[in-house]
PDB file of C-alpha atoms in Angstrom:
ATOM      1  CA  UNK A   1     -17.306 -19.282 -29.785  1.00 75.00           C
ATOM      2  CA  UNK A   2     -19.072 -17.072 -27.771  1.00 86.00           C
ATOM      3  CA  UNK A   3     -23.034 -16.034 -27.848  1.00 92.00           C
ATOM      4  CA  UNK A   4     -23.781 -12.791 -29.128  1.00 96.00           C
ATOM      5  CA  UNK A   5     -23.910  -9.984 -26.441  1.00 97.00           C
ATOM      6  CA  UNK A   6     -27.981  -8.629 -25.578  1.00 98.00           C
ATOM      7  CA  UNK A   7     -28.675  -6.676 -22.777  1.00 98.00           C
ATOM      8  CA  UNK A   8     -31.115  -8.913 -20.281  1.00 97.00           C
ATOM      9  CA  UNK A   9     -34.141  -6.704 -20.483  1.00 97.00           C
ATOM     10  CA  UNK A  10     -35.634  -3.172 -21.796  1.00 98.00           C
ATOM     11  CA  UNK A  11     -38.936  -2.006 -21.256  1.00 97.00           C
ATOM     12  CA  UNK A  12     -41.402   0.131 -22.717  1.00 97.00           C
ATOM     13  CA  UNK A  13     -44.549   2.307 -22.413  1.00 97.00           C
ATOM     14  CA  UNK A  14     -47.076   1.729 -25.309  1.00 97.00           C
ATOM     15  CA  UNK A  15     -46.951   2.702 -28.180  1.00 97.00           C
ATOM     16  CA  UNK A  16     -43.431   4.774 -27.287  1.00 97.00           C
ATOM     17  CA  UNK A  17     -40.469   3.326 -29.456  1.00 98.00           C
ATOM     18  CA  UNK A  18     -37.281   0.911 -28.110  1.00 98.00           C
ATOM     19  CA  UNK A  19     -33.694  -1.632 -29.568  1.00 98.00           C
ATOM     20  CA  UNK A  20     -32.176  -4.054 -28.398  1.00 98.00           C
ATOM     21  CA  UNK A  21     -28.475  -4.056 -29.096  1.00 98.00           C
ATOM     22  CA  UNK A  22     -26.349  -7.329 -30.578  1.00 98.00           C
ATOM     23  CA  UNK A  23     -22.650  -7.485 -30.754  1.00 98.00           C
ATOM     24  CA  UNK A  24     -20.418  -9.651 -31.405  1.00 97.00           C
ATOM     25  CA  UNK A  25     -16.948  -9.676 -33.736  1.00 96.00           C
ATOM     26  CA  UNK A  26     -15.632  -8.951 -36.335  1.00 95.00           C
ATOM     27  CA  UNK A  27     -16.738 -12.606 -37.197  1.00 95.00           C
ATOM     28  CA  UNK A  28     -19.562 -13.365 -37.625  1.00 96.00           C
ATOM     29  CA  UNK A  29     -21.896  -9.999 -36.879  1.00 96.00           C
ATOM     30  CA  UNK A  30     -19.778  -7.880 -38.276  1.00 96.00           C
ATOM     31  CA  UNK A  31     -18.083  -9.951 -41.252  1.00 95.00           C
ATOM     32  CA  UNK A  32     -21.232 -10.329 -42.741  1.00 95.00           C
ATOM     33  CA  UNK A  33     -25.058  -9.696 -43.328  1.00 96.00           C
ATOM     34  CA  UNK A  34     -26.290 -12.260 -41.590  1.00 97.00           C
ATOM     35  CA  UNK A  35     -28.018 -11.119 -38.608  1.00 97.00           C
ATOM     36  CA  UNK A  36     -31.202 -12.387 -37.873  1.00 98.00           C
ATOM     37  CA  UNK A  37     -33.770 -11.225 -34.957  1.00 98.00           C
ATOM     38  CA  UNK A  38     -36.282 -13.554 -33.167  1.00 98.00           C
ATOM     39  CA  UNK A  39     -39.489 -12.905 -31.122  1.00 98.00           C
ATOM     40  CA  UNK A  40     -40.609 -15.992 -29.008  1.00 98.00           C
ATOM     41  CA  UNK A  41     -43.276 -15.819 -26.490  1.00 98.00           C
ATOM     42  CA  UNK A  42     -43.438 -18.093 -23.596  1.00 96.00           C
ATOM     43  CA  UNK A  43     -44.140 -21.512 -24.807  1.00 96.00           C
ATOM     44  CA  UNK A  44     -43.206 -20.748 -27.785  1.00 97.00           C
ATOM     45  CA  UNK A  45     -41.299 -20.939 -31.196  1.00 98.00           C
ATOM     46  CA  UNK A  46     -39.308 -18.667 -31.755  1.00 98.00           C
ATOM     47  CA  UNK A  47     -40.607 -16.486 -34.755  1.00 98.00           C
ATOM     48  CA  UNK A  48     -38.750 -14.361 -37.943  1.00 98.00           C
ATOM     49  CA  UNK A  49     -38.666 -11.011 -37.672  1.00 98.00           C
ATOM     50  CA  UNK A  50     -35.685  -8.853 -38.992  1.00 98.00           C
ATOM     51  CA  UNK A  51     -33.133 -11.667 -41.083  1.00 97.00           C
ATOM     52  CA  UNK A  52     -30.568 -10.095 -43.957  1.00 96.00           C
ATOM     53  CA  UNK A  53     -29.889  -6.981 -40.652  1.00 97.00           C
ATOM     54  CA  UNK A  54     -32.820  -5.278 -42.426  1.00 97.00           C
ATOM     55  CA  UNK A  55     -34.876  -6.930 -44.243  1.00 97.00           C
ATOM     56  CA  UNK A  56     -38.792  -8.784 -42.777  1.00 97.00           C
ATOM     57  CA  UNK A  57     -40.202 -11.396 -44.254  1.00 96.00           C
ATOM     58  CA  UNK A  58     -43.571 -11.292 -45.323  1.00 95.00           C
ATOM     59  CA  UNK A  59     -46.107 -11.147 -43.250  1.00 95.00           C
ATOM     60  CA  UNK A  60     -44.117  -8.749 -40.120  1.00 97.00           C
ATOM     61  CA  UNK A  61     -44.975  -5.674 -38.918  1.00 97.00           C
ATOM     62  CA  UNK A  62     -43.340  -2.004 -40.170  1.00 97.00           C
ATOM     63  CA  UNK A  63     -42.802  -1.355 -36.342  1.00 98.00           C
ATOM     64  CA  UNK A  64     -40.485  -3.926 -36.374  1.00 98.00           C
ATOM     65  CA  UNK A  65     -36.723  -1.954 -38.332  1.00 98.00           C
ATOM     66  CA  UNK A  66     -33.105  -3.319 -37.768  1.00 98.00           C
ATOM     67  CA  UNK A  67     -29.471  -1.468 -38.233  1.00 98.00           C
ATOM     68  CA  UNK A  68     -26.629  -2.965 -38.265  1.00 98.00           C
ATOM     69  CA  UNK A  69     -23.005  -0.267 -36.717  1.00 97.00           C
ATOM     70  CA  UNK A  70     -19.134  -2.416 -36.711  1.00 97.00           C
ATOM     71  CA  UNK A  71     -20.495  -5.612 -34.817  1.00 97.00           C
ATOM     72  CA  UNK A  72     -23.779  -5.071 -33.186  1.00 98.00           C
ATOM     73  CA  UNK A  73     -26.805  -5.104 -34.589  1.00 98.00           C
ATOM     74  CA  UNK A  74     -29.932  -3.269 -33.506  1.00 98.00           C
ATOM     75  CA  UNK A  75     -33.527  -4.040 -33.854  1.00 98.00           C
ATOM     76  CA  UNK A  76     -36.255  -1.035 -32.998  1.00 98.00           C
ATOM     77  CA  UNK A  77     -39.009  -1.703 -32.690  1.00 98.00           C
ATOM     78  CA  UNK A  78     -42.063   1.252 -32.880  1.00 98.00           C
ATOM     79  CA  UNK A  79     -44.946   2.100 -31.740  1.00 97.00           C
ATOM     80  CA  UNK A  80     -45.247   0.013 -28.465  1.00 98.00           C
ATOM     81  CA  UNK A  81     -48.157  -2.401 -28.546  1.00 97.00           C
ATOM     82  CA  UNK A  82     -49.180  -5.424 -25.813  1.00 97.00           C
ATOM     83  CA  UNK A  83     -48.346  -8.061 -28.194  1.00 97.00           C
ATOM     84  CA  UNK A  84     -45.115  -6.878 -28.552  1.00 98.00           C
ATOM     85  CA  UNK A  85     -44.167  -8.300 -24.545  1.00 98.00           C
ATOM     86  CA  UNK A  86     -41.982 -11.123 -25.069  1.00 98.00           C
ATOM     87  CA  UNK A  87     -38.157 -12.525 -25.316  1.00 98.00           C
ATOM     88  CA  UNK A  88     -36.199 -11.418 -28.202  1.00 98.00           C
ATOM     89  CA  UNK A  89     -33.290 -12.915 -29.646  1.00 98.00           C
ATOM     90  CA  UNK A  90     -30.997 -12.179 -32.386  1.00 98.00           C
ATOM     91  CA  UNK A  91     -28.741 -14.338 -34.635  1.00 98.00           C
ATOM     92  CA  UNK A  92     -25.857 -14.466 -36.511  1.00 97.00           C
ATOM     93  CA  UNK A  93     -24.335 -17.033 -39.132  1.00 96.00           C
ATOM     94  CA  UNK A  94     -20.324 -17.041 -38.928  1.00 95.00           C
ATOM     95  CA  UNK A  95     -16.970 -17.490 -40.490  1.00 94.00           C
ATOM     96  CA  UNK A  96     -16.716 -21.269 -39.558  1.00 94.00           C
ATOM     97  CA  UNK A  97     -19.837 -22.210 -40.694  1.00 93.00           C
ATOM     98  CA  UNK A  98     -21.677 -21.881 -37.432  1.00 95.00           C
ATOM     99  CA  UNK A  99     -24.729 -20.348 -36.315  1.00 96.00           C
ATOM    100  CA  UNK A 100     -24.580 -18.169 -33.244  1.00 97.00           C
ATOM    101  CA  UNK A 101     -27.747 -17.015 -30.640  1.00 98.00           C
ATOM    102  CA  UNK A 102     -28.128 -13.723 -28.230  1.00 98.00           C
ATOM    103  CA  UNK A 103     -28.339 -14.516 -25.103  1.00 97.00           C
ATOM    104  CA  UNK A 104     -31.962 -13.022 -25.373  1.00 98.00           C
ATOM    105  CA  UNK A 105     -33.682 -10.123 -24.624  1.00 98.00           C
ATOM    106  CA  UNK A 106     -37.329  -9.237 -22.447  1.00 98.00           C
ATOM    107  CA  UNK A 107     -39.191  -6.653 -22.886  1.00 98.00           C
ATOM    108  CA  UNK A 108     -42.308  -6.064 -20.846  1.00 98.00           C
ATOM    109  CA  UNK A 109     -44.426  -3.671 -21.814  1.00 97.00           C
ATOM    110  CA  UNK A 110     -44.753  -1.585 -19.442  1.00 92.00           C
TER     111      UNK A 110
ATOM    112  CA  UNK B   1     -47.030 -23.952 -46.320  1.00 92.00           C
ATOM    113  CA  UNK B   2     -44.381 -25.430 -44.536  1.00 96.00           C
ATOM    114  CA  UNK B   3     -44.044 -27.224 -41.468  1.00 97.00           C
ATOM    115  CA  UNK B   4     -41.797 -29.037 -39.343  1.00 98.00           C
ATOM    116  CA  UNK B   5     -43.021 -31.399 -36.716  1.00 98.00           C
ATOM    117  CA  UNK B   6     -40.480 -32.584 -33.917  1.00 98.00           C
ATOM    118  CA  UNK B   7     -40.788 -36.274 -32.561  1.00 98.00           C
ATOM    119  CA  UNK B   8     -39.255 -38.813 -30.043  1.00 96.00           C
ATOM    120  CA  UNK B   9     -38.752 -39.855 -25.895  1.00 96.00           C
ATOM    121  CA  UNK B  10     -39.541 -37.138 -24.044  1.00 96.00           C
ATOM    122  CA  UNK B  11     -37.229 -38.923 -21.342  1.00 98.00           C
ATOM    123  CA  UNK B  12     -33.518 -39.966 -21.777  1.00 98.00           C
ATOM    124  CA  UNK B  13     -31.278 -41.592 -19.254  1.00 98.00           C
ATOM    125  CA  UNK B  14     -28.074 -40.414 -18.881  1.00 97.00           C
ATOM    126  CA  UNK B  15     -24.939 -41.713 -20.868  1.00 97.00           C
ATOM    127  CA  UNK B  16     -27.269 -42.688 -22.969  1.00 98.00           C
ATOM    128  CA  UNK B  17     -28.127 -41.134 -26.368  1.00 98.00           C
ATOM    129  CA  UNK B  18     -31.081 -38.630 -27.702  1.00 98.00           C
ATOM    130  CA  UNK B  19     -32.414 -39.506 -31.021  1.00 98.00           C
ATOM    131  CA  UNK B  20     -35.361 -36.779 -32.316  1.00 98.00           C
ATOM    132  CA  UNK B  21     -36.686 -36.829 -35.348  1.00 98.00           C
ATOM    133  CA  UNK B  22     -38.318 -33.661 -37.646  1.00 98.00           C
ATOM    134  CA  UNK B  23     -40.316 -34.358 -39.811  1.00 98.00           C
ATOM    135  CA  UNK B  24     -40.970 -31.772 -42.863  1.00 97.00           C
ATOM    136  CA  UNK B  25     -44.303 -30.824 -45.566  1.00 96.00           C
ATOM    137  CA  UNK B  26     -45.281 -28.900 -47.577  1.00 95.00           C
ATOM    138  CA  UNK B  27     -41.851 -27.514 -49.294  1.00 92.00           C
ATOM    139  CA  UNK B  28     -39.124 -30.075 -50.936  1.00 91.00           C
ATOM    140  CA  UNK B  29     -36.102 -30.036 -48.791  1.00 92.00           C
ATOM    141  CA  UNK B  30     -33.643 -29.222 -51.775  1.00 93.00           C
ATOM    142  CA  UNK B  31     -31.849 -26.690 -51.182  1.00 91.00           C
ATOM    143  CA  UNK B  32     -31.720 -25.735 -48.074  1.00 95.00           C
ATOM    144  CA  UNK B  33     -30.341 -26.036 -44.695  1.00 95.00           C
ATOM    145  CA  UNK B  34     -32.294 -28.495 -42.049  1.00 97.00           C
ATOM    146  CA  UNK B  35     -30.718 -27.754 -37.986  1.00 97.00           C
ATOM    147  CA  UNK B  36     -31.880 -27.965 -35.133  1.00 98.00           C
ATOM    148  CA  UNK B  37     -31.384 -25.656 -31.552  1.00 98.00           C
ATOM    149  CA  UNK B  38     -32.092 -26.383 -28.311  1.00 98.00           C
ATOM    150  CA  UNK B  39     -33.596 -23.965 -25.176  1.00 98.00           C
ATOM    151  CA  UNK B  40     -32.704 -25.113 -21.990  1.00 98.00           C
ATOM    152  CA  UNK B  41     -36.187 -24.335 -19.999  1.00 97.00           C
ATOM    153  CA  UNK B  42     -35.040 -20.460 -18.784  1.00 95.00           C
ATOM    154  CA  UNK B  43     -32.303 -19.908 -20.839  1.00 96.00           C
ATOM    155  CA  UNK B  44     -30.822 -18.580 -24.904  1.00 96.00           C
ATOM    156  CA  UNK B  45     -31.022 -20.339 -28.017  1.00 98.00           C
ATOM    157  CA  UNK B  46     -28.654 -22.805 -28.342  1.00 98.00           C
ATOM    158  CA  UNK B  47     -27.394 -23.824 -31.892  1.00 98.00           C
ATOM    159  CA  UNK B  48     -27.022 -27.352 -32.122  1.00 98.00           C
ATOM    160  CA  UNK B  49     -26.490 -27.752 -36.050  1.00 97.00           C
ATOM    161  CA  UNK B  50     -26.829 -27.984 -39.166  1.00 97.00           C
ATOM    162  CA  UNK B  51     -26.517 -30.567 -42.483  1.00 96.00           C
ATOM    163  CA  UNK B  52     -26.780 -29.133 -46.267  1.00 95.00           C
ATOM    164  CA  UNK B  53     -29.316 -31.217 -48.191  1.00 93.00           C
ATOM    165  CA  UNK B  54     -26.577 -32.385 -50.480  1.00 92.00           C
ATOM    166  CA  UNK B  55     -25.894 -34.858 -47.076  1.00 92.00           C
ATOM    167  CA  UNK B  56     -22.719 -31.938 -45.875  1.00 94.00           C
ATOM    168  CA  UNK B  57     -22.695 -31.229 -41.428  1.00 96.00           C
ATOM    169  CA  UNK B  58     -22.076 -28.550 -39.525  1.00 96.00           C
ATOM    170  CA  UNK B  59     -22.491 -28.664 -35.173  1.00 97.00           C
ATOM    171  CA  UNK B  60     -21.830 -26.412 -32.938  1.00 97.00           C
ATOM    172  CA  UNK B  61     -17.709 -26.982 -32.219  1.00 96.00           C
ATOM    173  CA  UNK B  62     -18.792 -26.762 -28.133  1.00 96.00           C
ATOM    174  CA  UNK B  63     -20.480 -30.269 -28.764  1.00 97.00           C
ATOM    175  CA  UNK B  64     -18.768 -31.875 -31.912  1.00 96.00           C
ATOM    176  CA  UNK B  65     -17.694 -34.331 -30.675  1.00 97.00           C
ATOM    177  CA  UNK B  66     -21.572 -35.594 -29.758  1.00 97.00           C
ATOM    178  CA  UNK B  67     -23.481 -35.065 -32.167  1.00 98.00           C
ATOM    179  CA  UNK B  68     -24.830 -36.211 -36.124  1.00 97.00           C
ATOM    180  CA  UNK B  69     -27.986 -35.162 -38.575  1.00 97.00           C
ATOM    181  CA  UNK B  70     -28.540 -37.576 -40.859  1.00 96.00           C
ATOM    182  CA  UNK B  71     -32.256 -36.723 -43.309  1.00 96.00           C
ATOM    183  CA  UNK B  72     -33.788 -38.895 -45.819  1.00 95.00           C
ATOM    184  CA  UNK B  73     -35.206 -37.453 -48.070  1.00 93.00           C
ATOM    185  CA  UNK B  74     -37.388 -39.671 -49.347  1.00 94.00           C
ATOM    186  CA  UNK B  75     -39.299 -39.787 -46.531  1.00 95.00           C
ATOM    187  CA  UNK B  76     -38.627 -35.354 -45.620  1.00 96.00           C
ATOM    188  CA  UNK B  77     -37.601 -36.539 -42.577  1.00 97.00           C
ATOM    189  CA  UNK B  78     -33.934 -35.385 -41.208  1.00 97.00           C
ATOM    190  CA  UNK B  79     -32.989 -36.684 -37.365  1.00 98.00           C
ATOM    191  CA  UNK B  80     -30.419 -35.514 -34.252  1.00 98.00           C
ATOM    192  CA  UNK B  81     -28.825 -37.403 -32.339  1.00 98.00           C
ATOM    193  CA  UNK B  82     -26.656 -36.771 -29.493  1.00 98.00           C
ATOM    194  CA  UNK B  83     -24.690 -38.924 -26.946  1.00 97.00           C
ATOM    195  CA  UNK B  84     -23.591 -39.914 -23.320  1.00 97.00           C
ATOM    196  CA  UNK B  85     -26.519 -37.309 -22.514  1.00 98.00           C
ATOM    197  CA  UNK B  86     -26.574 -35.510 -19.206  1.00 98.00           C
ATOM    198  CA  UNK B  87     -29.277 -33.482 -16.991  1.00 97.00           C
ATOM    199  CA  UNK B  88     -27.071 -30.106 -19.324  1.00 98.00           C
ATOM    200  CA  UNK B  89     -28.524 -31.634 -21.437  1.00 98.00           C
ATOM    201  CA  UNK B  90     -32.400 -30.817 -21.211  1.00 98.00           C
ATOM    202  CA  UNK B  91     -33.969 -28.582 -22.580  1.00 98.00           C
ATOM    203  CA  UNK B  92     -36.815 -28.468 -25.660  1.00 98.00           C
ATOM    204  CA  UNK B  93     -35.565 -29.224 -28.626  1.00 98.00           C
ATOM    205  CA  UNK B  94     -35.979 -26.822 -32.397  1.00 98.00           C
ATOM    206  CA  UNK B  95     -36.361 -28.734 -35.682  1.00 98.00           C
ATOM    207  CA  UNK B  96     -36.220 -25.681 -37.909  1.00 98.00           C
ATOM    208  CA  UNK B  97     -35.234 -24.570 -41.917  1.00 97.00           C
ATOM    209  CA  UNK B  98     -32.561 -21.993 -42.339  1.00 96.00           C
ATOM    210  CA  UNK B  99     -32.050 -20.370 -46.479  1.00 93.00           C
ATOM    211  CA  UNK B 100     -28.901 -20.878 -47.821  1.00 88.00           C
ATOM    212  CA  UNK B 101     -27.374 -17.669 -49.255  1.00 88.00           C
ATOM    213  CA  UNK B 102     -28.918 -15.916 -46.017  1.00 90.00           C
ATOM    214  CA  UNK B 103     -28.425 -18.179 -43.973  1.00 94.00           C
ATOM    215  CA  UNK B 104     -31.647 -17.412 -41.549  1.00 96.00           C
ATOM    216  CA  UNK B 105     -34.068 -20.086 -39.630  1.00 97.00           C
ATOM    217  CA  UNK B 106     -37.244 -19.166 -41.481  1.00 96.00           C
ATOM    218  CA  UNK B 107     -39.447 -21.698 -40.225  1.00 97.00           C
ATOM    219  CA  UNK B 108     -39.636 -23.450 -36.945  1.00 98.00           C
ATOM    220  CA  UNK B 109     -40.714 -26.802 -35.377  1.00 98.00           C
ATOM    221  CA  UNK B 110     -43.182 -25.873 -32.366  1.00 98.00           C
ATOM    222  CA  UNK B 111     -40.194 -27.797 -30.078  1.00 98.00           C
ATOM    223  CA  UNK B 112     -40.395 -30.894 -28.151  1.00 98.00           C
ATOM    224  CA  UNK B 113     -38.912 -31.139 -23.873  1.00 98.00           C
ATOM    225  CA  UNK B 114     -36.438 -34.164 -23.773  1.00 98.00           C
ATOM    226  CA  UNK B 115     -35.606 -34.098 -20.338  1.00 98.00           C
ATOM    227  CA  UNK B 116     -31.935 -36.195 -19.035  1.00 98.00           C
ATOM    228  CA  UNK B 117     -33.228 -38.672 -15.796  1.00 97.00           C
ATOM    229  CA  UNK B 118     -32.880 -41.527 -14.690  1.00 95.00           C
TER     230      UNK B 118
END
């Protein structure tokens, strides 16, 4: 199974909005609402941002939102802040009872 | 608050077996999946495998022939064994909890670097 496809990098200025895409197949992203998003700062463990395509865990800012269309899921960060500068990973459960992650996207807040 | 903590050797010789344990505190191990994810230096996340509280397991097909996981709920621990390691297995290894139904990793350990080298 191949990793989900994410852009290697995105950038934005403080206050702007950005969107990160995550493309899979009908056997993972497109087939189930089990898409999640994680934020990782250097040297730290990943932190859950979004689960079930568009749900935010308690304590996660409403500036983070998720959606899905077909085999592509998206993470949108609005009102960019300096602390959003990090790596972002999507993840999905699959039809063969495995988990897949995306290759990761480095967000630069300029 | 659920907390996970990895433990085990930080250096393993090529062809030997990597063994890690994750200790869970602050919550029950019942009704959850307990997983291992790794991250080679400078690279992305790779799912290794999960064990359900009932003992059933699922593994990454690319690693399945070399991986085994086990669970000891009396000690609130679960473990990973990866045999026949090579330099390509050098990575930060994370343990994490996954929820049944949402299939999301909601709690993670801090990670432990395992280097494969002679």
